[in-house]
Structure formats: structure tokens, C-alpha cells
Amino acid sequence: WTIWFAAAERIGNAILAVNPSLLIIVEGSGENQVWWGSNLYGVITNPVILNIQEQLLYSVHDYGTSVFPQAYMFDPAFPTILKDIWTPYWAYLFVNNPNPRAIFVGEFGDPLTLNINKVWMQTLLNFMNGDWFLNGQNQLKPDEKGLSWTYWTVNPGGDTSGILNDDWVTVDQNKLNFLRSSLAPLLT
């Protein structure tokens, strides 16, 4: 992280010098057996400092076993152990933090053909929607929103197989049904 955060600062500030309106998205590292881009533990001691700090957004990734079968996915405490993975590596930036940092889950996805991955996805969605302790209780205040996210990917194929089916037109309804409770209302 020490090399990455310094590079992110230099690059981010160089970009903002040219266009101060751009959002600078900084992913975590892939250290300590979590997903690439999912370790933001280093922010505790080495936060990215930009000349325009409000343009900073931290981003993480998380996937089901179709991308790689992480050992914790097969732990007897699964899925509640996931909070013990997510919180120290990235969610601490937002969850129960008196000075929350801007963070979003920039990539998550899975084909959802295996039950373990359906459980993982529902658990992640619940967590992003405010169930920080994975106990069925939403911890958000009435005026608070959960974590923002982008699903990986839209296009079909690959290890997560996308939101669109192989015809590139129809939506995978199974995935949409999982995501529906976390979607923002349509703009009108």
C-alpha cells in the first residue's frame, strides 16, 4: 500500500491539476489474501491526500467462487465470517466511522449457478445495504444510504458472466432479482 497510495496521490493530483472536476477512484491493493483491489487497510496510516480531497473515491472488489475459491468461503462460519473479512480491509472506512470516507464496491459479480455464490451475493448486498453485523438488522440511520456499487459486468461471458445474457439484449433475471433490492430508484 505504501507504494500504491503515493502513486495514487501523484497521479490523482496531476489529473486534478488539468481538470479539477474529475472523480479520482483509487482501488485498494491485493495483499493479504483478499481480492485484488480489496485491501484498503493501509488507508488507516497512509490515506490518499489529494489537493481537492472531495474528488477522492476509494473502490474495492469482491466476487463469488467462480472467480477464485477463497478459503473463507468454505469456513464453517460462512457467510457471517464475511463481515470479518470486509470490515478490517475496507468497510471500516464507512461502517460506524464518525468521519466516513467515500467508498464504493466498484466490482462484484458471479454467474450465481452455485448456492454458495447465491449466499455470498445476498450477504454482500445485505452488508452494502446497512446490515454491518450480518445479523438481519439494518444499522443505517433513516437519512443514510448504504454503499454504492457497480456490478461486474454488463457484458455476457467471462468469470462473472455479466448482467446481459449471451444475446447481448436480454437481462439475466436471476441476477436482476438479487440486485433489485439494492437498486436506486430510476431518475424521472
PDB file of C-alpha atoms in Angstrom, residues 43-155:
ATOM      1  CA  VAL A  43      -5.621   3.956   4.435  1.00  0.00           C
ATOM      2  CA  ILE A  44      -5.525   3.919   8.252  1.00  0.00           C
ATOM      3  CA  THR A  45      -1.902   5.051   8.303  1.00  0.00           C
ATOM      4  CA  ASN A  46      -1.441   6.321   4.732  1.00  0.00           C
ATOM      5  CA  PRO A  47      -4.628   7.856   3.357  1.00  0.00           C
ATOM      6  CA  VAL A  48      -4.565   9.242  -0.158  1.00  0.00           C
ATOM      7  CA  ILE A  49      -4.398  13.028   0.157  1.00  0.00           C
ATOM      8  CA  LEU A  50      -5.496  14.985  -2.889  1.00  0.00           C
ATOM      9  CA  ASN A  51      -5.359  18.727  -3.450  1.00  0.00           C
ATOM     10  CA  ILE A  52      -9.139  18.527  -3.871  1.00  0.00           C
ATOM     11  CA  GLN A  53      -9.974  15.836  -1.313  1.00  0.00           C
ATOM     12  CA  GLU A  54     -13.692  15.694  -2.097  1.00  0.00           C
ATOM     13  CA  GLN A  55     -12.817  14.292  -5.544  1.00  0.00           C
ATOM     14  CA  LEU A  56     -11.461  11.076  -3.961  1.00  0.00           C
ATOM     15  CA  LEU A  57     -13.437   7.832  -4.025  1.00  0.00           C
ATOM     16  CA  TYR A  58     -11.993   4.565  -2.722  1.00  0.00           C
ATOM     17  CA  SER A  59     -13.075   1.388  -4.523  1.00  0.00           C
ATOM     18  CA  VAL A  60     -12.937  -2.338  -3.745  1.00  0.00           C
ATOM     19  CA  HIS A  61     -13.783  -5.634  -5.481  1.00  0.00           C
ATOM     20  CA  ASP A  62     -15.494  -8.779  -4.236  1.00  0.00           C
ATOM     21  CA  TYR A  63     -16.508 -11.950  -6.074  1.00  0.00           C
ATOM     22  CA  GLY A  64     -18.001 -15.363  -5.575  1.00  0.00           C
ATOM     23  CA  THR A  65     -16.142 -18.623  -6.042  1.00  0.00           C
ATOM     24  CA  SER A  66     -16.447 -18.513  -9.851  1.00  0.00           C
ATOM     25  CA  VAL A  67     -13.549 -16.045  -9.934  1.00  0.00           C
ATOM     26  CA  PHE A  68     -11.486 -17.772  -7.284  1.00  0.00           C
ATOM     27  CA  PRO A  69     -12.493 -20.010  -4.371  1.00  0.00           C
ATOM     28  CA  GLN A  70     -11.226 -18.014  -1.379  1.00  0.00           C
ATOM     29  CA  ALA A  71     -10.618 -20.183   1.703  1.00  0.00           C
ATOM     30  CA  TYR A  72     -13.004 -18.145   3.862  1.00  0.00           C
ATOM     31  CA  MET A  73     -15.867 -19.065   1.506  1.00  0.00           C
ATOM     32  CA  PHE A  74     -15.579 -22.624   2.845  1.00  0.00           C
ATOM     33  CA  ASP A  75     -15.155 -21.707   6.510  1.00  0.00           C
ATOM     34  CA  PRO A  76     -17.833 -23.227   8.802  1.00  0.00           C
ATOM     35  CA  ALA A  77     -18.717 -19.649   9.853  1.00  0.00           C
ATOM     36  CA  PHE A  78     -19.610 -18.680   6.258  1.00  0.00           C
ATOM     37  CA  PRO A  79     -21.403 -16.393   5.493  1.00  0.00           C
ATOM     38  CA  THR A  80     -21.190 -14.417   8.761  1.00  0.00           C
ATOM     39  CA  ILE A  81     -17.383 -14.552   8.576  1.00  0.00           C
ATOM     40  CA  LEU A  82     -17.591 -12.215   5.585  1.00  0.00           C
ATOM     41  CA  LYS A  83     -18.063  -9.202   7.868  1.00  0.00           C
ATOM     42  CA  ASP A  84     -14.755 -10.178   9.474  1.00  0.00           C
ATOM     43  CA  ILE A  85     -13.125 -10.032   6.040  1.00  0.00           C
ATOM     44  CA  TRP A  86     -14.819  -6.900   4.702  1.00  0.00           C
ATOM     45  CA  THR A  87     -14.722  -4.711   7.816  1.00  0.00           C
ATOM     46  CA  PRO A  88     -10.966  -4.627   8.555  1.00  0.00           C
ATOM     47  CA  TYR A  89      -9.918  -4.463   4.908  1.00  0.00           C
ATOM     48  CA  TRP A  90     -12.293  -1.814   3.570  1.00  0.00           C
ATOM     49  CA  ALA A  91     -15.693  -1.386   5.229  1.00  0.00           C
ATOM     50  CA  TYR A  92     -14.180   0.314   8.288  1.00  0.00           C
ATOM     51  CA  LEU A  93     -13.843   3.419   6.102  1.00  0.00           C
ATOM     52  CA  PHE A  94     -17.618   3.771   6.129  1.00  0.00           C
ATOM     53  CA  VAL A  95     -19.157   1.447   8.722  1.00  0.00           C
ATOM     54  CA  ASN A  96     -19.570   3.006  12.176  1.00  0.00           C
ATOM     55  CA  ASN A  97     -16.968   5.599  11.278  1.00  0.00           C
ATOM     56  CA  PRO A  98     -17.605   9.101  12.703  1.00  0.00           C
ATOM     57  CA  ASN A  99     -15.753  10.518   9.672  1.00  0.00           C
ATOM     58  CA  PRO A 100     -16.746   8.136   6.875  1.00  0.00           C
ATOM     59  CA  ARG A 101     -14.684   8.105   3.701  1.00  0.00           C
ATOM     60  CA  ALA A 102     -16.191   7.932   0.255  1.00  0.00           C
ATOM     61  CA  ILE A 103     -16.051   4.280  -0.799  1.00  0.00           C
ATOM     62  CA  PHE A 104     -17.914   2.079  -3.215  1.00  0.00           C
ATOM     63  CA  VAL A 105     -17.814  -1.535  -4.284  1.00  0.00           C
ATOM     64  CA  GLY A 106     -16.554  -0.986  -7.811  1.00  0.00           C
ATOM     65  CA  GLU A 107     -16.765  -4.617  -8.887  1.00  0.00           C
ATOM     66  CA  PHE A 108     -18.696  -7.603  -7.648  1.00  0.00           C
ATOM     67  CA  GLY A 109     -20.330 -10.427  -9.541  1.00  0.00           C
ATOM     68  CA  ASP A 110     -20.802 -14.115 -10.141  1.00  0.00           C
ATOM     69  CA  PRO A 111     -22.783 -16.360 -12.532  1.00  0.00           C
ATOM     70  CA  LEU A 112     -24.858 -17.446  -9.497  1.00  0.00           C
ATOM     71  CA  THR A 113     -25.052 -21.071 -10.583  1.00  0.00           C
ATOM     72  CA  LEU A 114     -23.844 -22.427  -7.227  1.00  0.00           C
ATOM     73  CA  ASN A 115     -25.732 -21.996  -3.975  1.00  0.00           C
ATOM     74  CA  ILE A 116     -22.594 -20.796  -2.135  1.00  0.00           C
ATOM     75  CA  ASN A 117     -22.358 -17.870  -4.554  1.00  0.00           C
ATOM     76  CA  LYS A 118     -26.026 -17.002  -4.158  1.00  0.00           C
ATOM     77  CA  VAL A 119     -25.494 -16.888  -0.390  1.00  0.00           C
ATOM     78  CA  TRP A 120     -22.337 -14.772  -0.872  1.00  0.00           C
ATOM     79  CA  MET A 121     -24.156 -12.304  -3.154  1.00  0.00           C
ATOM     80  CA  GLN A 122     -27.149 -11.903  -0.856  1.00  0.00           C
ATOM     81  CA  THR A 123     -24.806 -11.432   2.103  1.00  0.00           C
ATOM     82  CA  LEU A 124     -22.794  -8.766   0.281  1.00  0.00           C
ATOM     83  CA  LEU A 125     -25.958  -6.945  -0.805  1.00  0.00           C
ATOM     84  CA  ASN A 126     -27.310  -7.037   2.764  1.00  0.00           C
ATOM     85  CA  PHE A 127     -23.995  -5.711   4.044  1.00  0.00           C
ATOM     86  CA  MET A 128     -23.870  -2.897   1.475  1.00  0.00           C
ATOM     87  CA  ASN A 129     -27.464  -2.013   2.417  1.00  0.00           C
ATOM     88  CA  GLY A 130     -26.515  -1.468   6.072  1.00  0.00           C
ATOM     89  CA  ASP A 131     -26.552  -4.864   7.790  1.00  0.00           C
ATOM     90  CA  TRP A 132     -22.979  -4.292   9.020  1.00  0.00           C
ATOM     91  CA  PHE A 133     -23.060  -7.152  11.539  1.00  0.00           C
ATOM     92  CA  LEU A 134     -24.868  -9.623   9.236  1.00  0.00           C
ATOM     93  CA  ASN A 135     -27.466 -10.190  11.929  1.00  0.00           C
ATOM     94  CA  GLY A 136     -30.523  -9.111   9.933  1.00  0.00           C
ATOM     95  CA  GLN A 137     -30.537  -5.619  11.487  1.00  0.00           C
ATOM     96  CA  ASN A 138     -30.039  -2.517   9.355  1.00  0.00           C
ATOM     97  CA  GLN A 139     -27.602  -0.147  11.064  1.00  0.00           C
ATOM     98  CA  LEU A 140     -28.286   2.864   8.825  1.00  0.00           C
ATOM     99  CA  LYS A 141     -29.949   5.971  10.198  1.00  0.00           C
ATOM    100  CA  PRO A 142     -33.194   6.945   8.435  1.00  0.00           C
ATOM    101  CA  ASP A 143     -31.448   9.567   6.278  1.00  0.00           C
ATOM    102  CA  GLU A 144     -28.429   7.390   5.427  1.00  0.00           C
ATOM    103  CA  LYS A 145     -27.864   5.327   2.311  1.00  0.00           C
ATOM    104  CA  GLY A 146     -25.832   2.146   2.063  1.00  0.00           C
ATOM    105  CA  LEU A 147     -22.710   1.685  -0.013  1.00  0.00           C
ATOM    106  CA  SER A 148     -22.816   2.456  -3.703  1.00  0.00           C
ATOM    107  CA  TRP A 149     -21.693  -0.181  -6.182  1.00  0.00           C
ATOM    108  CA  THR A 150     -21.288  -1.225  -9.786  1.00  0.00           C
ATOM    109  CA  TYR A 151     -21.922  -4.785 -10.896  1.00  0.00           C
ATOM    110  CA  TRP A 152     -19.204  -6.606 -12.833  1.00  0.00           C
ATOM    111  CA  THR A 153     -20.016  -6.946 -15.695  1.00  0.00           C
ATOM    112  CA  VAL A 154     -22.752  -5.821 -18.032  1.00  0.00           C
ATOM    113  CA  ASN A 155     -21.464  -7.882 -20.954  1.00  0.00           C
TER     114      ASN A 155
END
